[in-house]
CSV table of C-alpha atoms and ligand atoms in Angstrom, one decimal:
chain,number,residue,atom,x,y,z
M,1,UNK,CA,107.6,70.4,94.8
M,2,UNK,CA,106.9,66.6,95.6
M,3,UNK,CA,103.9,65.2,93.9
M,4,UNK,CA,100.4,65.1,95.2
M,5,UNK,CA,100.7,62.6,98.2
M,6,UNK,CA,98.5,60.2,99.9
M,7,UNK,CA,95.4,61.0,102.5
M,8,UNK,CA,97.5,59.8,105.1
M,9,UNK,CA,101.1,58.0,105.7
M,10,UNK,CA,101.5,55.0,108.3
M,11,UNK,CA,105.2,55.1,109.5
M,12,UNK,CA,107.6,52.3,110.2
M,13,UNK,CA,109.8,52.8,112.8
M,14,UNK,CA,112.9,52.2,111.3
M,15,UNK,CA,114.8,49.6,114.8
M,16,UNK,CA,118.0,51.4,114.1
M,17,UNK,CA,119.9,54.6,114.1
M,18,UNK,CA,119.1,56.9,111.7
M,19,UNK,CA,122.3,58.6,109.7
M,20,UNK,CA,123.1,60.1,106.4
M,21,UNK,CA,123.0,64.0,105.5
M,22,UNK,CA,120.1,65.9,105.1
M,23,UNK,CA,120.2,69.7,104.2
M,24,UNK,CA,117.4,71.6,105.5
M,25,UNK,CA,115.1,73.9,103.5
M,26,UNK,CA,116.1,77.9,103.3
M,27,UNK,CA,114.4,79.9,105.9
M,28,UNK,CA,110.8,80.6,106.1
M,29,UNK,CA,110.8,84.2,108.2
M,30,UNK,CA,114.2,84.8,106.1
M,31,UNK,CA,112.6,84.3,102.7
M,32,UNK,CA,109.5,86.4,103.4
M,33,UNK,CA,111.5,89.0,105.1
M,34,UNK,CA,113.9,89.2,102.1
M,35,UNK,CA,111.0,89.2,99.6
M,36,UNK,CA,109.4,91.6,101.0
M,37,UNK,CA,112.4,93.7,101.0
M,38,UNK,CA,113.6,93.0,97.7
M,39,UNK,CA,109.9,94.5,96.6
M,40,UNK,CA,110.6,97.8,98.7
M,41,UNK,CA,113.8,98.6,97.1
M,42,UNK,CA,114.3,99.9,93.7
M,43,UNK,CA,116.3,97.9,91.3
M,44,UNK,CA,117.1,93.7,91.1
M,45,UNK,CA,117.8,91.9,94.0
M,46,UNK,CA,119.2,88.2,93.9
M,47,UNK,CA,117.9,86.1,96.5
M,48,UNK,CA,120.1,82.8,97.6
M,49,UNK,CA,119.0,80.0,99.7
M,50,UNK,CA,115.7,80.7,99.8
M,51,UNK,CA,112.6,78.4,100.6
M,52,UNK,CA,110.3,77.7,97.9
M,53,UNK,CA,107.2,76.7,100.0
M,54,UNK,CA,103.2,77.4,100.2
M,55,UNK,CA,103.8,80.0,102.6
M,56,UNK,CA,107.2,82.1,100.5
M,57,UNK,CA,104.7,81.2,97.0
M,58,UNK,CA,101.9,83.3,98.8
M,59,UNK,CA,104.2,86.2,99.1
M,60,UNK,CA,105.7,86.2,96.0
M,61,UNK,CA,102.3,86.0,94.1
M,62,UNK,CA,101.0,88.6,96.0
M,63,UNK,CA,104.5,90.5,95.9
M,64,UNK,CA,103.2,90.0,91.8
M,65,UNK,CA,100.1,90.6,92.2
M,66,UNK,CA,101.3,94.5,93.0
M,67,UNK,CA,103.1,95.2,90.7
M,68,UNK,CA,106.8,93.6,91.4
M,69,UNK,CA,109.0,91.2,89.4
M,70,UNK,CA,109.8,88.1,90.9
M,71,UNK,CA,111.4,85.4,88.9
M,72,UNK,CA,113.1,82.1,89.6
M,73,UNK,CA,116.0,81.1,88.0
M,74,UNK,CA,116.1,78.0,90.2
M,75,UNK,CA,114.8,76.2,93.2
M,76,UNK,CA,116.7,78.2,95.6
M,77,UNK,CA,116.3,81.6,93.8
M,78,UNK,CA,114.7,84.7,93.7
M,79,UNK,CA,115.5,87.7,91.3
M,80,UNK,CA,113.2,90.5,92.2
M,81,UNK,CA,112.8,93.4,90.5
M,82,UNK,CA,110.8,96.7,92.1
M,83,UNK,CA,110.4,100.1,90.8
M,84,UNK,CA,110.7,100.1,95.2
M,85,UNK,CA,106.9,100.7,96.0
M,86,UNK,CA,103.5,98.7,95.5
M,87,UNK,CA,101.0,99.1,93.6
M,88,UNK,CA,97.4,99.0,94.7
M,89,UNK,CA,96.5,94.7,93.4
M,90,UNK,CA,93.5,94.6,91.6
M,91,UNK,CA,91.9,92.0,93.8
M,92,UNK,CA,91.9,91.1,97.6
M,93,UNK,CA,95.7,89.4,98.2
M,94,UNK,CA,95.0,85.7,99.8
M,95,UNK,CA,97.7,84.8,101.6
M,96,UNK,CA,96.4,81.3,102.7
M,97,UNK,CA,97.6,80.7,106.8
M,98,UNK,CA,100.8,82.2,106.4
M,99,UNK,CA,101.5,84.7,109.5
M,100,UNK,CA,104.8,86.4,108.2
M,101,UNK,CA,103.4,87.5,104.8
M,102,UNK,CA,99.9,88.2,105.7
M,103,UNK,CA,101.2,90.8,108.9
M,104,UNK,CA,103.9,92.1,106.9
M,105,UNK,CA,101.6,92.9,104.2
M,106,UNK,CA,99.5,94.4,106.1
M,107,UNK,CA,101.9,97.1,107.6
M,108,UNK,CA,103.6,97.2,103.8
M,109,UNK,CA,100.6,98.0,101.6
M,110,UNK,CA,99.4,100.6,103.8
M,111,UNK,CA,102.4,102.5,101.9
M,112,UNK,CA,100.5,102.1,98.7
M,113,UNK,CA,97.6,105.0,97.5
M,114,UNK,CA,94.7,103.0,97.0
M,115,UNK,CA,92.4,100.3,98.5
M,116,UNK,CA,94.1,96.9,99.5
M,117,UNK,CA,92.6,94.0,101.1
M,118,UNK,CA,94.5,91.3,103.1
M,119,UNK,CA,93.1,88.1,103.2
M,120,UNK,CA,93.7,84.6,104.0
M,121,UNK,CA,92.1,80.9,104.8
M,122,UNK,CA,89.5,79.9,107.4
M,123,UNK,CA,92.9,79.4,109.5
M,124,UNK,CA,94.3,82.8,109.4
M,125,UNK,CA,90.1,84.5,109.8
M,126,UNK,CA,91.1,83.2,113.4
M,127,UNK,CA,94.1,84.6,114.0
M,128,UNK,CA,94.7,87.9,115.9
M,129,UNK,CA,95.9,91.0,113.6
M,130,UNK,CA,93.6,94.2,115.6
M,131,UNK,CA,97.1,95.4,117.8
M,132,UNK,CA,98.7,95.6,114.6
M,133,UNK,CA,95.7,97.2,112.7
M,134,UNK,CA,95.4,99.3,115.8
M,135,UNK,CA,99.3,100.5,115.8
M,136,UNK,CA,98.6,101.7,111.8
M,137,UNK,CA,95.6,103.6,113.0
M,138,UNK,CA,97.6,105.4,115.3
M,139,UNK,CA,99.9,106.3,112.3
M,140,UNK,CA,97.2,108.0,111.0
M,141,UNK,CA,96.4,104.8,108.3
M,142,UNK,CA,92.7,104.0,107.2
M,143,UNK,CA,92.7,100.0,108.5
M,144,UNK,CA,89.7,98.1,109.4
M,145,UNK,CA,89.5,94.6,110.7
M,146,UNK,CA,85.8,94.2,111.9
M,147,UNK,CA,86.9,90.8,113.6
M,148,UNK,CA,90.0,91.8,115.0
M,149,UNK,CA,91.6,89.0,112.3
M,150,UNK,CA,92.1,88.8,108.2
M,151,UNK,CA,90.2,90.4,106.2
M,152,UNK,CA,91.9,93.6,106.9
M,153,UNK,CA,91.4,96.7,104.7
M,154,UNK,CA,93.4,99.1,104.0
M,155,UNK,CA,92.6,102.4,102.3
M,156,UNK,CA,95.8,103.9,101.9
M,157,UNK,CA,97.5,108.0,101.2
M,158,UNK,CA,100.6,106.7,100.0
M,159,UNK,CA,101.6,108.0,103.6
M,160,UNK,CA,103.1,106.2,106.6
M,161,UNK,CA,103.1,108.6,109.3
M,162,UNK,CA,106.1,109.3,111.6
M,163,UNK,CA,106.8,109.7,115.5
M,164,UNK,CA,106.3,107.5,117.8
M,165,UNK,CA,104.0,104.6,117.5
M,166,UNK,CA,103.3,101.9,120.7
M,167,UNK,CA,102.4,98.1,119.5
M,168,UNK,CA,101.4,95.3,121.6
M,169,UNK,CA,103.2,92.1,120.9
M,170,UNK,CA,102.4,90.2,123.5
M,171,UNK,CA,100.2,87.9,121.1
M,172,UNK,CA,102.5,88.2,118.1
M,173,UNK,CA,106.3,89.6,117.3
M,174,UNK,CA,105.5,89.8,113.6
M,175,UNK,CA,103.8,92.6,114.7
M,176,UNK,CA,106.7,94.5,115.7
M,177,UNK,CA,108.5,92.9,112.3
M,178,UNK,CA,105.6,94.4,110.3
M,179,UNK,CA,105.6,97.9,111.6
M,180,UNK,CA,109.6,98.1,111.4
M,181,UNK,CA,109.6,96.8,108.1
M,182,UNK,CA,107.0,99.7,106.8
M,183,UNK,CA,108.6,102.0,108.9
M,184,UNK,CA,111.5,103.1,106.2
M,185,UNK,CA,108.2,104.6,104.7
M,186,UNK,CA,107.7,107.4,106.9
M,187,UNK,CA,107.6,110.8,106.6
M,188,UNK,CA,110.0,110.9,108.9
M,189,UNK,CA,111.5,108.7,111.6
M,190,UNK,CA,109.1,106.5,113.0
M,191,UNK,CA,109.9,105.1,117.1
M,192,UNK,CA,108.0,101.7,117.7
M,193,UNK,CA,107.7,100.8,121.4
M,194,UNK,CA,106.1,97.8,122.8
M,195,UNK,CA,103.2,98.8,125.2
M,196,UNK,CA,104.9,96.2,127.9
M,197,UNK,CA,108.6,94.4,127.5
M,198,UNK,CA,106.0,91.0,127.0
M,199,UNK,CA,107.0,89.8,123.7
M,200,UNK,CA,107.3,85.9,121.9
M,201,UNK,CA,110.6,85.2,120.2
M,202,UNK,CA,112.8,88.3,120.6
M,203,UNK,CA,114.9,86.6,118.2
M,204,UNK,CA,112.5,87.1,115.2
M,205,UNK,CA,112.5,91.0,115.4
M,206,UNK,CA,116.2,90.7,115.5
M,207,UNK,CA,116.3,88.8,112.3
M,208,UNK,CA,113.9,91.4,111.2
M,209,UNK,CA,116.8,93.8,111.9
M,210,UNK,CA,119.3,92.3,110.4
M,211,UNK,CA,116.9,91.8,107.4
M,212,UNK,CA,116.2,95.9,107.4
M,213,UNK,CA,119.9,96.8,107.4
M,214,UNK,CA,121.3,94.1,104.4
M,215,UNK,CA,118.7,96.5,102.1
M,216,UNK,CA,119.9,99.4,103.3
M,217,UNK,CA,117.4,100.4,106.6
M,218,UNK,CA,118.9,102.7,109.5
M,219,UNK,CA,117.9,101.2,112.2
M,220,UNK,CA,118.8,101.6,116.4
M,221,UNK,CA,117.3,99.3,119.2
M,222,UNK,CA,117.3,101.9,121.9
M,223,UNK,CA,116.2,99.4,125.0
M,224,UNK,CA,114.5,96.1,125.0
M,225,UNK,CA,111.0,97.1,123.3
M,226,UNK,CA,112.2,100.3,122.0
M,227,UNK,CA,113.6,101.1,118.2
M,228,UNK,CA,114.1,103.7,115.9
M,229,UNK,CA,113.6,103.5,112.2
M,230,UNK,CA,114.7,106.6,109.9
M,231,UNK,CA,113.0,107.2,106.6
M,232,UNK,CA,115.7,106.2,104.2
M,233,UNK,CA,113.4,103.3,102.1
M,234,UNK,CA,115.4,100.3,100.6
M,235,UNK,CA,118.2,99.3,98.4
M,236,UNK,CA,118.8,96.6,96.1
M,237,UNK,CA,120.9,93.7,97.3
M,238,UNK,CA,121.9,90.2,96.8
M,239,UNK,CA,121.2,88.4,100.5
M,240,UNK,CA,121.3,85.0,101.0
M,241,UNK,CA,119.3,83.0,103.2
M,242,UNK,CA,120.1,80.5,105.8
M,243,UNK,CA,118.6,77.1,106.3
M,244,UNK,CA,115.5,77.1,107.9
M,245,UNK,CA,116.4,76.2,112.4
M,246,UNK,CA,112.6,75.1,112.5
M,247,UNK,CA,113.1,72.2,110.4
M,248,UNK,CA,115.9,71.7,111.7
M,249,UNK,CA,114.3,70.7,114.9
M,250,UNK,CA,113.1,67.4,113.6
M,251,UNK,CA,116.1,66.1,112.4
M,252,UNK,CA,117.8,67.1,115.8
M,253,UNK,CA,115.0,64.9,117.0
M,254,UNK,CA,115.6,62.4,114.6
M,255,UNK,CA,119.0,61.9,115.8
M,256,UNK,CA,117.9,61.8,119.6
M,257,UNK,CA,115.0,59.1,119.3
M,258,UNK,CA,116.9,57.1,117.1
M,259,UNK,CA,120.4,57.7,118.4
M,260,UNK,CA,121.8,58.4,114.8
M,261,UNK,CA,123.6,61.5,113.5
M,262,UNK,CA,122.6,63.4,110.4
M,263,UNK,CA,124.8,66.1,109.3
M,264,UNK,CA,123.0,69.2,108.5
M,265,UNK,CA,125.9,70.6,106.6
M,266,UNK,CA,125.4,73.4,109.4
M,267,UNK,CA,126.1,73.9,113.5
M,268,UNK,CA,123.2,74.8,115.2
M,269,UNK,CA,125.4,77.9,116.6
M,270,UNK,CA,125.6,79.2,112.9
M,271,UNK,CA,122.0,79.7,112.6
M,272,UNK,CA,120.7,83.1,113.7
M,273,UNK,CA,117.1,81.9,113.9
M,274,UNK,CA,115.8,81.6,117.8
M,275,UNK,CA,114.6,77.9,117.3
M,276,UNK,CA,118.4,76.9,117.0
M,277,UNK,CA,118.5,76.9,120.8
M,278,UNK,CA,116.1,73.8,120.5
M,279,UNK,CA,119.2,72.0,119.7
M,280,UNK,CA,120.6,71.9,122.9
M,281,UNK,CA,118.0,70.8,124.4
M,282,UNK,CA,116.6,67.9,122.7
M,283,UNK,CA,120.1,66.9,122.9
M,284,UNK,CA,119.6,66.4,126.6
M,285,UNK,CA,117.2,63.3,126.0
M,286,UNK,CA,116.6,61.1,127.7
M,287,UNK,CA,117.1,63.2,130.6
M,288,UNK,CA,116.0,66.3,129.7
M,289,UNK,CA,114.7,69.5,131.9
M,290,UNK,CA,111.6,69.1,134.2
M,291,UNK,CA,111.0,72.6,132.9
M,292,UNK,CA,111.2,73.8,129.8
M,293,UNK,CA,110.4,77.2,128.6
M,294,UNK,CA,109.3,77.9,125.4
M,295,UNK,CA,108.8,81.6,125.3
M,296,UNK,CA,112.1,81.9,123.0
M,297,UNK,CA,111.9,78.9,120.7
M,298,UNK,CA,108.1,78.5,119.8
M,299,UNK,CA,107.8,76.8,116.6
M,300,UNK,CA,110.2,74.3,118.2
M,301,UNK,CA,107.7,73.2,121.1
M,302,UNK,CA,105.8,70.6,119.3
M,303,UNK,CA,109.3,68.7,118.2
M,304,UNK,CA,110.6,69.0,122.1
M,305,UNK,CA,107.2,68.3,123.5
M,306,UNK,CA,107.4,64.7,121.0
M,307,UNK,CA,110.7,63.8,121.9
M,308,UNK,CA,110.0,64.5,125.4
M,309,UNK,CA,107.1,62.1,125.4
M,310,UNK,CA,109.9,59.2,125.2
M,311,UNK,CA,111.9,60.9,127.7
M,312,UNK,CA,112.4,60.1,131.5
M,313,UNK,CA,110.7,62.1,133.6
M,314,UNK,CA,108.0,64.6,133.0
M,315,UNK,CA,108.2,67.6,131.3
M,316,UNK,CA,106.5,71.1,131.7
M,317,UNK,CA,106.6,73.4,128.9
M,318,UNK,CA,106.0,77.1,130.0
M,319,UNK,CA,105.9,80.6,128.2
M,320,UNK,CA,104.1,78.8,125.5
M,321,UNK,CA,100.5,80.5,125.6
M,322,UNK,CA,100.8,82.4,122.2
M,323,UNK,CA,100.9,78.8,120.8
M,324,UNK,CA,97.0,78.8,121.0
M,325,UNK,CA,97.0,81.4,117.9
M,326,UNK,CA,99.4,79.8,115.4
M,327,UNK,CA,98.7,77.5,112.7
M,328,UNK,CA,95.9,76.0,115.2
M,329,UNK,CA,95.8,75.9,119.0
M,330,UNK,CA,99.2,74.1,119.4
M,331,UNK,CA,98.9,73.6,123.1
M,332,UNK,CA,95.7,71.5,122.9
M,333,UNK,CA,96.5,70.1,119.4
M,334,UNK,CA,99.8,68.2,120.9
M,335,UNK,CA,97.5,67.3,124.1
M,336,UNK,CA,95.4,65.6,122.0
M,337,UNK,CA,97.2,63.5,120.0
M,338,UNK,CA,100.0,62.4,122.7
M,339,UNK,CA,96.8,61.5,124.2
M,340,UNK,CA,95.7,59.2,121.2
M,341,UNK,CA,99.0,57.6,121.5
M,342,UNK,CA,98.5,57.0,125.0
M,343,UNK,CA,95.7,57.9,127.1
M,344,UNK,CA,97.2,60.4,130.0
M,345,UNK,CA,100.7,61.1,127.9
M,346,UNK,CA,100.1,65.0,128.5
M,347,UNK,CA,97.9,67.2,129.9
M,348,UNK,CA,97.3,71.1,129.8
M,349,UNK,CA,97.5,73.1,132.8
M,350,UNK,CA,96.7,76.6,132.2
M,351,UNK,CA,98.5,77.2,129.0
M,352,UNK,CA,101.3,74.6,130.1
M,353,UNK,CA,101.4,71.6,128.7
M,354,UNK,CA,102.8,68.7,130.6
M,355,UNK,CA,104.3,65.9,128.8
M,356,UNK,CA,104.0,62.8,131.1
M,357,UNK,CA,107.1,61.0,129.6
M,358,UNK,CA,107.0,57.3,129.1
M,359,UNK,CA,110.3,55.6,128.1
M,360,UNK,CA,108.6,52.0,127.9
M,361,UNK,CA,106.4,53.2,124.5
M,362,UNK,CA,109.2,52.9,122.5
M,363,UNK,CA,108.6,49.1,120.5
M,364,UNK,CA,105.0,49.6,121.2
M,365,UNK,CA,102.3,49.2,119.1
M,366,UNK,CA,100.3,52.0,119.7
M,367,UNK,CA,97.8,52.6,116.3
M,368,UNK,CA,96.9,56.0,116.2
M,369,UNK,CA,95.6,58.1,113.5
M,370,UNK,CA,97.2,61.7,114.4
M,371,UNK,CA,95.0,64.4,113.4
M,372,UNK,CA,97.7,67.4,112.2
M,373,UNK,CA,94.4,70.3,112.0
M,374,UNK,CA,96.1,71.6,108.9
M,375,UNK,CA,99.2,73.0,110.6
M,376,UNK,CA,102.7,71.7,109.1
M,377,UNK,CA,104.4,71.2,112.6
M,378,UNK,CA,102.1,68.9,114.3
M,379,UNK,CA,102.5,66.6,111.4
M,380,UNK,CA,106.0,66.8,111.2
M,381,UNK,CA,106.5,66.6,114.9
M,382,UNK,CA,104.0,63.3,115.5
M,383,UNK,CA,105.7,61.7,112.6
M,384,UNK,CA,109.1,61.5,114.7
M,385,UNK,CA,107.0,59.5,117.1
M,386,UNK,CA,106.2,57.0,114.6
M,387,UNK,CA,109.7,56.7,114.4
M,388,UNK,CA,109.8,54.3,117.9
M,389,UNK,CA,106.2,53.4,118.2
M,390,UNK,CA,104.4,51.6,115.9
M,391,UNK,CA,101.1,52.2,113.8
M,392,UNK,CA,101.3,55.4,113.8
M,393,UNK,CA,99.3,57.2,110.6
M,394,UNK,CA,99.8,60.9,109.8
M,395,UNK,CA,96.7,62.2,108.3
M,396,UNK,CA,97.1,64.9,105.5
M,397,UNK,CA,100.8,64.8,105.7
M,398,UNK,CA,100.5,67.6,102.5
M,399,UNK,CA,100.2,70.0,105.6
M,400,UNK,CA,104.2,70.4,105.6
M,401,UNK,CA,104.0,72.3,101.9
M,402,UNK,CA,103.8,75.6,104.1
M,403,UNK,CA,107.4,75.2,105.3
M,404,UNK,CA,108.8,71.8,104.2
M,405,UNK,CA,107.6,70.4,101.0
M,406,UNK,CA,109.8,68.1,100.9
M,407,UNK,CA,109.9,66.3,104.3
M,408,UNK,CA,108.3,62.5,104.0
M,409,UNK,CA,110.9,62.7,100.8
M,410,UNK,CA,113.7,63.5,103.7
M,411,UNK,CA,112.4,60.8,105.7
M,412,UNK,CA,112.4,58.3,102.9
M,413,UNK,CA,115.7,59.4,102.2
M,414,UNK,CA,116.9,58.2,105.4
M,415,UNK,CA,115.5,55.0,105.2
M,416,UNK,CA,112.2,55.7,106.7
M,417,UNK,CA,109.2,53.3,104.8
M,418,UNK,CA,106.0,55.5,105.2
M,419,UNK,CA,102.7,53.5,103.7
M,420,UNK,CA,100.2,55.2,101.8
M,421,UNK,CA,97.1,55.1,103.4
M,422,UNK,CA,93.3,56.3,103.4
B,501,S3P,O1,108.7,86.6,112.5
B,501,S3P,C1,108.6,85.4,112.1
B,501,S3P,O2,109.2,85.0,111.1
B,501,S3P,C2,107.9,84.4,113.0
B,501,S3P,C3,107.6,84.7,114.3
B,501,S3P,C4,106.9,83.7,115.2
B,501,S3P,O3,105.6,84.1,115.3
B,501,S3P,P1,104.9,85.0,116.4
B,501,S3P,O4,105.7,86.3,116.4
B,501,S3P,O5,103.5,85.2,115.9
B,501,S3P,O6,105.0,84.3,117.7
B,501,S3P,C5,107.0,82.3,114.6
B,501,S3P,O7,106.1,81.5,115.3
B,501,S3P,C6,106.7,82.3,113.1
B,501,S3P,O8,106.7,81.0,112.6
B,501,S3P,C7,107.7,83.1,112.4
B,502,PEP,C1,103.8,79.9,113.5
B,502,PEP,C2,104.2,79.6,112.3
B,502,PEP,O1,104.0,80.3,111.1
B,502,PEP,P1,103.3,81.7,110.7
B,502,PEP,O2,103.1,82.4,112.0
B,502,PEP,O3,104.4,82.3,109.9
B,502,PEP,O4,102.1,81.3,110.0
B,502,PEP,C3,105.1,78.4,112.1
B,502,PEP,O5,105.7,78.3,111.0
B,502,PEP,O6,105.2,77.6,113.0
């Protein structure tokens, strides 16, 4: 992990294509998945590839704090060692802002016999988890969440039910991921059905899936929102992980602002992750869609909706409304600061966001402090602005430790100069 860094970083945009090769981190929803896992099935485990971030650091410590082995035998490793169930922690697990471990948990623990409470920052106290709280009821599981978000607790048999359970994802997939993960848990087979076919990123459960079956899961997908889990637990394995597509993103941006190639030492057809498909179309720029929709590549809407802001024509980004419960409202947040750049440069219509493009800002100097309200992809997407305008400052640019500690390294790397600043 890259020292402590600076308040904020003032970028200079670099006047020529940008080249050289960059490898991205491992998988964020890969490592957590395969973590988690790893804890749930008896014996060692070797992890591969994996991301060693704020967000996979929360889950192993908590993974610890219950009662699992987790070593690292180096920067990309994980050996995990389980008995193959929890034990009860003996504090609250904090598990900072980080969406995959603190709803996977949440589903996981309630496996355990004893009290466990899931936690995390002022962030994640504002982010949805009652449909998910609500499914476990239904399972006959002891979870309260008096706000509807973290703190949830969980008072738990050692039980997970079985039959049929319904979920609402419309707000969230990871609750889907959660439930199947547990699921192996059951008395018996468990059948989770989505209340409507609305879900985010199909993609995720899928990886959830795949996840499931490498330690051992039986697992059908009957329909679109139906699946059927049989109570088989886990079994060691040795899985390795794929670099992370989100990241990814901005060095596909990188490329198209700047005109450079960067080999990623990967296709963006090998990936499995749903934000791959962002690859194709920030390769469209300049002239990219008048529509884009973001339903099936989330995490990657605040990289398009940059490079779009140098693009020719407008763009409207639609099935994007479960952005306003991520990290922070992303919808407004990239509204805001495309407007800092440039007064009018997007505006939110509903919960679209239109990106009024404006070729001519590239060579400008435009200075703009960019606020990045603690969530790692609006920093790392505004800083690929600051790549064609100038005076651009990132504040807090330590944000990215939750999936990419080492990206203003990356962008030094490549020949970006970013100046320390207050
Ligand atoms: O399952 C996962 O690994 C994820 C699912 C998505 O969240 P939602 O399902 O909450 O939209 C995505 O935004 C998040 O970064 C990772
Ligand atoms: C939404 C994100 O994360 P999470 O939901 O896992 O906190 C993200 O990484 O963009």
């Amino acid at each position: 992990m890259p020292n402590a860094l600076p308040a904020a970083y003032t970028i200079t945009p670099p006047n020529r294509p940008l080249t050289g090769r960059v490898s991205p981190p491992g998988s964020k929803s890969i490592t957590n998945r395969a973590l988690l896992l790893a804890a749930l099935a008896e014996g060692t485990s070797r992890l591969t590839g994996a991301l060693k971030s704020k967000d996979t650091v929360l889950m192993a410590r908590a993974l610890r704090e219950m009662g699992v082995m987790v070593q690292e035998p180096d920067a990309t490793s994980f050996l995990v060692t389980s008995t193959g169930r929890l034990q009860a922690p003996e504090e609250a697990l904090f598990l900072g802002n980080a969406g995959t471990a603190t709803r996977f948990l949440t589903a996981a623990v309630a496996t355990i016999e004893g009290t466990v409470v899931v936690d995390g920052d002022e962030d994640m106290r504002l982010r949805p988890i009652k449909p998910l709280v609500d499914a476990l009821k239904s399972l006959g599981i002891d979870a309260q969440s008096p706000t509807g978000c973290p703190p949830v607790t969980l008072r738990g048999t050692g039980r997970f039910g079985s039959g049929r359970v319904e979920i609402d994802a419309s707000l969230s997939s990871q609750y889907v991921s959660a439930l199947l993960v547990a699921a192996p848990f059951g008395d018996g087979p468990i059948e989770v059905d989505l209340t409507g076919k609305d879900i985010g990123a199909r993609g995720y459960v899928d990886l959830t899936l795949a996840a499931m079956r490498a330690f051992g899961a039986e697992v059908e997908s009957r329909d679109d929102g139906s699946w059927l889990v049989q109570p088989t637990g886990y079994q060691a394995t040795d899985f390795h992980i794929e670099p992370d597509a989100s990241a990814a993103t901005y060095l596909w941006g990188i490329e198209a602002l700047t005109g450079g190639k960067i080999d990623l030492g990967v296709p963006a057809d090998a990936f499995t992750q749903p934000d791959a498909a962002a690859q194709a179309v920030i390769a469209t720029f300049p002239d990219m869609p008048g529509v884009i929709d973001g339903s099936q590549m989330q995490d990657a809407v605040p990289t398009i909706a940059v490079v779009a802001a140098f693009s020719n024509r407008p763009v409207r980004f639609v099935g994007i409304a479960n952005l306003r419960v991520k990290e922070t409202d992303r919808i407004r947040a990239v509204a805001n600061e495309l407007n800092r750049i440039r007064p009018g440069l997007a505006v939110e219509e509903g919960d679209d966001l239109v990106v009024n493009a404006d070729p001519a800002l590239a060579g400008q100097s435009r200075p703009a402090r960019i606020e990045t309200y603690h969530d790692h992809r609006i920093a790392m997407s505004f800083a690929l602005a600051g790549l064609l305008v100038k005076d651009i400052t990132i504040l807090d640019p330590a944000c990215t430790g939750k999936t990419y500690p080492e990206y203003w390294d990356m962008l030094a790397n490549l020949g970006v100069h970013l100046t320390p600043a207050a």
